[in-house]
Short mmCIF file of C-alpha atoms in Angstrom, two decimals:
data_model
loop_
_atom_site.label_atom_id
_atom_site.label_comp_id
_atom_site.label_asym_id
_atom_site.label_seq_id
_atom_site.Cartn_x
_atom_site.Cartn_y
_atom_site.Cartn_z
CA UNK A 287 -9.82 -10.59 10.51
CA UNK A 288 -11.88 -9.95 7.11
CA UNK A 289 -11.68 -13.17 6.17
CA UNK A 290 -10.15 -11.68 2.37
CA UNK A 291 -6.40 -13.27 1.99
CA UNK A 292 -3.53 -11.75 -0.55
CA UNK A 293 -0.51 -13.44 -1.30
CA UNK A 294 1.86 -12.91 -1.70
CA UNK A 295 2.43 -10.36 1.57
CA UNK A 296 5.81 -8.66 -0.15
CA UNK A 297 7.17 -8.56 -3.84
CA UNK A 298 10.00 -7.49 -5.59
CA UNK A 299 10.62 -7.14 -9.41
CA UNK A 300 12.22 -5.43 -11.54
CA UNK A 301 11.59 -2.72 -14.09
CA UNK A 302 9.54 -4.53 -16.94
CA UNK A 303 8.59 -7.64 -15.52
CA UNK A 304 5.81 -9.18 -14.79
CA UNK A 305 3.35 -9.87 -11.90
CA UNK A 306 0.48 -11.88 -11.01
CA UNK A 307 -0.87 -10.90 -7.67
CA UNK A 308 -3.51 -12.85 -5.70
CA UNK A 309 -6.81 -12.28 -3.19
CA UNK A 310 -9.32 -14.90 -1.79
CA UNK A 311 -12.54 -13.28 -1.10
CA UNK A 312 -14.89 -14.84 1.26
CA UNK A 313 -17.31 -17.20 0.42
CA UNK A 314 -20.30 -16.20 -0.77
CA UNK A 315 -18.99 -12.41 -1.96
CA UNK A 316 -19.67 -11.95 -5.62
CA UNK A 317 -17.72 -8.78 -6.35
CA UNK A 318 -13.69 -7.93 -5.66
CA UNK A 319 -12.39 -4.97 -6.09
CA UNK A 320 -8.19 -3.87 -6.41
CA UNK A 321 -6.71 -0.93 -5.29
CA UNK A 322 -3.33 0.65 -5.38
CA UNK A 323 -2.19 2.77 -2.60
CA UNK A 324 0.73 4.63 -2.53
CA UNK A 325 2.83 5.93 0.41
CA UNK A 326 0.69 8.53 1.82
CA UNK A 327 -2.58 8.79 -0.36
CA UNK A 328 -5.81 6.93 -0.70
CA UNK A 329 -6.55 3.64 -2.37
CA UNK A 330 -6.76 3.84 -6.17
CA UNK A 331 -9.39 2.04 -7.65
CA UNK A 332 -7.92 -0.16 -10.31
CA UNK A 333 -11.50 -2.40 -11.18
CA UNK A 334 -13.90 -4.35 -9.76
CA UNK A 335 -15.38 -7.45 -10.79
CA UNK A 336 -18.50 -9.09 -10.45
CA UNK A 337 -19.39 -12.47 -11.07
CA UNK A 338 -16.78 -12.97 -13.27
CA UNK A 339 -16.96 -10.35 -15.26
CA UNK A 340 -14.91 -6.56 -15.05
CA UNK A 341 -17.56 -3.78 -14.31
CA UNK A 342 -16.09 -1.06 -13.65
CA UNK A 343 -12.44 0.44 -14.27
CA UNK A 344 -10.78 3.50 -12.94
CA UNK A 345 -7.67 5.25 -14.72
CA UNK A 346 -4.96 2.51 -15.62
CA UNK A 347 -3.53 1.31 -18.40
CA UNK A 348 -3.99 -1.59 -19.98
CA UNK A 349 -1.30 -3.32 -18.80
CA UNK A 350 -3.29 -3.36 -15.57
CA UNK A 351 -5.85 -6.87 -15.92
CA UNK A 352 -8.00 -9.21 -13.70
CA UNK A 353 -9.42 -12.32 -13.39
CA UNK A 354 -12.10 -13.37 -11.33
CA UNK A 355 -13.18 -17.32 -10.50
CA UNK A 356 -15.98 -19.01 -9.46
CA UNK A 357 -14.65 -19.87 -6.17
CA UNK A 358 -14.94 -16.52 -4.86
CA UNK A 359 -10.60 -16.19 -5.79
CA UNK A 360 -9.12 -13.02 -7.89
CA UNK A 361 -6.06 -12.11 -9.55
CA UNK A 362 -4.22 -8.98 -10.57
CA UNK A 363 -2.15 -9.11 -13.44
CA UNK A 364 0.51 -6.45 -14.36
CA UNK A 365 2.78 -6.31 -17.53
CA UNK A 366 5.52 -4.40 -18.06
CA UNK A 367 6.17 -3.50 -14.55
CA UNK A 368 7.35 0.30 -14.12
CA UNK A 369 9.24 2.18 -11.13
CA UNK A 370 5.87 4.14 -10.23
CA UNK A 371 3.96 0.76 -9.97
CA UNK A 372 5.70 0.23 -6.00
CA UNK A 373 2.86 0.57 -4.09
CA UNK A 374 0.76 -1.49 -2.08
CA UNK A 375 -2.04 -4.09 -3.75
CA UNK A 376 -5.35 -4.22 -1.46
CA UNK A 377 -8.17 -5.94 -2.99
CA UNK A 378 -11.73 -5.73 -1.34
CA UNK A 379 -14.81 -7.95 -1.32
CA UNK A 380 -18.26 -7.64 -0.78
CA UNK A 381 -21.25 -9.25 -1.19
CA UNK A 382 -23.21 -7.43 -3.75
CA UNK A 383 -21.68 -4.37 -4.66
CA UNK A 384 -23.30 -1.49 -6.06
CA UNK A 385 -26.71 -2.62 -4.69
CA UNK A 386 -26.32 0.06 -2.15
CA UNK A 387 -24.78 0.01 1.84
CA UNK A 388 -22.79 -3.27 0.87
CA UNK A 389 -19.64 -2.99 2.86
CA UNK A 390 -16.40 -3.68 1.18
CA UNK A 391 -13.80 -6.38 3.55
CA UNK A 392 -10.06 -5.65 2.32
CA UNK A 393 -6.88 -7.90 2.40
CA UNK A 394 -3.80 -7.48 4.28
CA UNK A 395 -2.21 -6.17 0.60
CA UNK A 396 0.74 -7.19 -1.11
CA UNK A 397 3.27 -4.79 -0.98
CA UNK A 398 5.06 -4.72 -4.45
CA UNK A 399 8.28 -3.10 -4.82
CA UNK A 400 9.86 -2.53 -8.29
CA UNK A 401 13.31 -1.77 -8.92
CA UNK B 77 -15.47 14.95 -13.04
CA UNK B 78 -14.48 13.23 -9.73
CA UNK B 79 -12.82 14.87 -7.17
CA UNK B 80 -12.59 14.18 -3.02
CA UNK B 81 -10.96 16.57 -0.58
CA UNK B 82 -10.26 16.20 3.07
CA UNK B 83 -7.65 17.27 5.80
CA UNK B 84 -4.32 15.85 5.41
CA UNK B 85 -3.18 16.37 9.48
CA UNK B 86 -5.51 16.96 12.65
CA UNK B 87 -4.78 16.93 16.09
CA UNK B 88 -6.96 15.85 18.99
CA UNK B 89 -6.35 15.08 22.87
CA UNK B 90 -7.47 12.05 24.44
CA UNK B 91 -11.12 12.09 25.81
CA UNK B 92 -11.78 15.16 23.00
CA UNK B 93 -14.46 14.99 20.57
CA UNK B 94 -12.79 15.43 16.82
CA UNK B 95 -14.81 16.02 13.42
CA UNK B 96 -13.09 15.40 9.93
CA UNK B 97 -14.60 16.84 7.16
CA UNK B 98 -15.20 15.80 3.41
CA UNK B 99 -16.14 16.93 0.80
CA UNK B 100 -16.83 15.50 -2.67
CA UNK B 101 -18.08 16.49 -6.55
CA UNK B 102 -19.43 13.14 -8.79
CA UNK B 103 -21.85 12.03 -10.85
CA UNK B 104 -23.88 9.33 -10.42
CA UNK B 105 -23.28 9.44 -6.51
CA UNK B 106 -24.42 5.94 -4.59
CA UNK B 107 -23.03 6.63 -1.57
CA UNK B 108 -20.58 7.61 0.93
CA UNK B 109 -18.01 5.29 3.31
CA UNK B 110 -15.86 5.91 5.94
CA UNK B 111 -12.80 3.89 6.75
CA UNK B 112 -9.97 3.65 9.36
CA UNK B 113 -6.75 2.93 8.69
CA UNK B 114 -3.59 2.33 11.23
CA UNK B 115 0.09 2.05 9.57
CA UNK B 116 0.55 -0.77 7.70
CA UNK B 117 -2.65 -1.87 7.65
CA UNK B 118 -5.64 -2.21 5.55
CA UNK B 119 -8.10 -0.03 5.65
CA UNK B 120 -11.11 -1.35 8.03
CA UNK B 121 -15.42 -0.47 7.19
CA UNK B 122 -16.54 2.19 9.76
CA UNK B 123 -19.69 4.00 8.28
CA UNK B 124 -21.70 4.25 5.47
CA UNK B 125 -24.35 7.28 4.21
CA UNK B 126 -26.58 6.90 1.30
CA UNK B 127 -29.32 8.96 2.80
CA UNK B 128 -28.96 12.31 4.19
CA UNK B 129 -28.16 12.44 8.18
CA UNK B 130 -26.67 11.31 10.90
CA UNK B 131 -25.38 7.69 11.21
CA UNK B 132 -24.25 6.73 15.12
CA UNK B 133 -22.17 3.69 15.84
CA UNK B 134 -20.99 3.51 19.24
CA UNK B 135 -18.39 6.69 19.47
CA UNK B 136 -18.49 6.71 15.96
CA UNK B 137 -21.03 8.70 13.95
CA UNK B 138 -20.72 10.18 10.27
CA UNK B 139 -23.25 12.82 8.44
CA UNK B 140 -23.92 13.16 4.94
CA UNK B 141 -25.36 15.86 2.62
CA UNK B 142 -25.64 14.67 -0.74
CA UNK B 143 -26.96 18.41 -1.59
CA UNK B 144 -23.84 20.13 -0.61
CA UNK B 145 -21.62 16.82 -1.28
CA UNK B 146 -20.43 17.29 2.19
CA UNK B 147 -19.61 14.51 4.84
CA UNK B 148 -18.54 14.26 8.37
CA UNK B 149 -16.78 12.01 10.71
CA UNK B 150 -17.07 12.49 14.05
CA UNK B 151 -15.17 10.73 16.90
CA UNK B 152 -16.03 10.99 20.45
CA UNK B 153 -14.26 9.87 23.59
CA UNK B 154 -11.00 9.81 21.70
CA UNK B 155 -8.90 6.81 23.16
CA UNK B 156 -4.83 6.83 22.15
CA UNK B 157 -5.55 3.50 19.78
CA UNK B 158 -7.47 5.97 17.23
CA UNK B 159 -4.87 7.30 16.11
CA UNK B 160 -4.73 6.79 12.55
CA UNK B 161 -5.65 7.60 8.71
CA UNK B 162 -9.61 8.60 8.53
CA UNK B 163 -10.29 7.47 4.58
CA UNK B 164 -13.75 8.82 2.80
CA UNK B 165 -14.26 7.28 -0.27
CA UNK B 166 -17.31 7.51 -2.49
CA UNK B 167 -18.87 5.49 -4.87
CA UNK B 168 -20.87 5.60 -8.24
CA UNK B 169 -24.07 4.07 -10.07
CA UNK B 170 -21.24 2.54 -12.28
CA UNK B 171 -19.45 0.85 -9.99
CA UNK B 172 -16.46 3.34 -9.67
CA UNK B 173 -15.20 4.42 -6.00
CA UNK B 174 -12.59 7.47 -5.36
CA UNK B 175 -10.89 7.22 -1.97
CA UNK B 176 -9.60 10.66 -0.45
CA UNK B 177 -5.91 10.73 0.73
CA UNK B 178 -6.82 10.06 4.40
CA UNK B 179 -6.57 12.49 7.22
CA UNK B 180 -3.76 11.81 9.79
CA UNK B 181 -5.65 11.63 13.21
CA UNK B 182 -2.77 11.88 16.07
CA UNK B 183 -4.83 11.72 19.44
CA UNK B 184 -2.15 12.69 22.68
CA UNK B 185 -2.79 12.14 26.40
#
């Protein structure tokens, strides 16, 4: 056990719908970070906030946004949901990231399936 | 730009010693972690190098040389229950990370 919820465990939408997906960091961890994993590769870095605020973002589209909130809960928004966008959600928190050693704690994951 | 390579499929027999390599190219570079994954799981912290060397947890120890972006896992003792995805994933002064595509560890009696 992390202690870093996701909900919800398993999704399914359909082809330009929308999602709102959902991690509870633990307490005290000022920086999440969201990943998308596909079947058989790595985790994709998506962003990572910190404090509230985005700082840093890998390759996706707009379409792809966060939130973060002051109590130490995150959100992954995605709009116009495609085919290529099944994958599995993790998001990651750690204390203070980029500092240097800081280990990242991921969720379970929401697996979201779009059809 | 970024790129991470590592084995997609190794092999090892239980009690065995087993070493998966990695190799990275980034700017930037703030360090290097290692994480295990089992199937339908998330991925779980095992190591981290920022410094050149040898880290040793237990039967778990991982090298680092930032000079020849180069990193090592190694596993020792190899018990049935590590069988799994190995991840390496680094990460950047800006806050980026890049995760490789895992290496398959299959560890038979």
């Amino acid at each position: 056990e992390t202690g870093v919820t996701q909900s919800p465990t398993h999704l399914i939408k359909t082809r330009g719908q929308q999602v709102t997906l959902r991690c509870s960091s633990q307490s005290g961890h000022n920086t999440v970070s969201w990943y998308q994993q596909a079947l058989g590769q790595g985790p994709q870095f998506i962003f990572q906030y910190y404090r509230e605020e985005e700082n840093g973002r890998g390759n996706f589209p707009p379409r792809f946004s966060g939130l973060q909130f002051p109590n130490y809960s995150s959100e992954l928004n995605v709009n116009a949901l495609e085919l290529d966008d099944s994958a599995l959600y993790l998001c990651a928190s750690s204390l203070e990231f980029g500092s240097g050693g800081d280990t990242q704690y991921f969720g379970p994951g929401t697996r979201l399936t779009v059809l | 730009g970024q790129n991470i390579d590592q084995p997609t499929e190794m092999t090892a027999t239980e009690g065995a010693i087993v070493q998966i390599n990695c190799t990275y190219q980034t700017s930037g570079f703030n360090g290097l972690f290692w994480y295990q994954q089992h199937a339908g799981e998330a991925p779980t912290f095992l190591s981290y190098n920022v410094l050149d060397g040898l880290e040793e947890k237990g039967r778990f120890s991982s090298f680092l040389s930032r000079s020849k972006g180069y990193s090592y896992l190694l596993l020792k003792e190899l018990q049935m229950k590590d069988s799994a995805s190995y991840l390496c994933a680094f990460y950047t002064n800006a806050g980026k990370s890049t995760f490789g595509d895992g290496t398959t560890l299959t560890v038979k009696p």
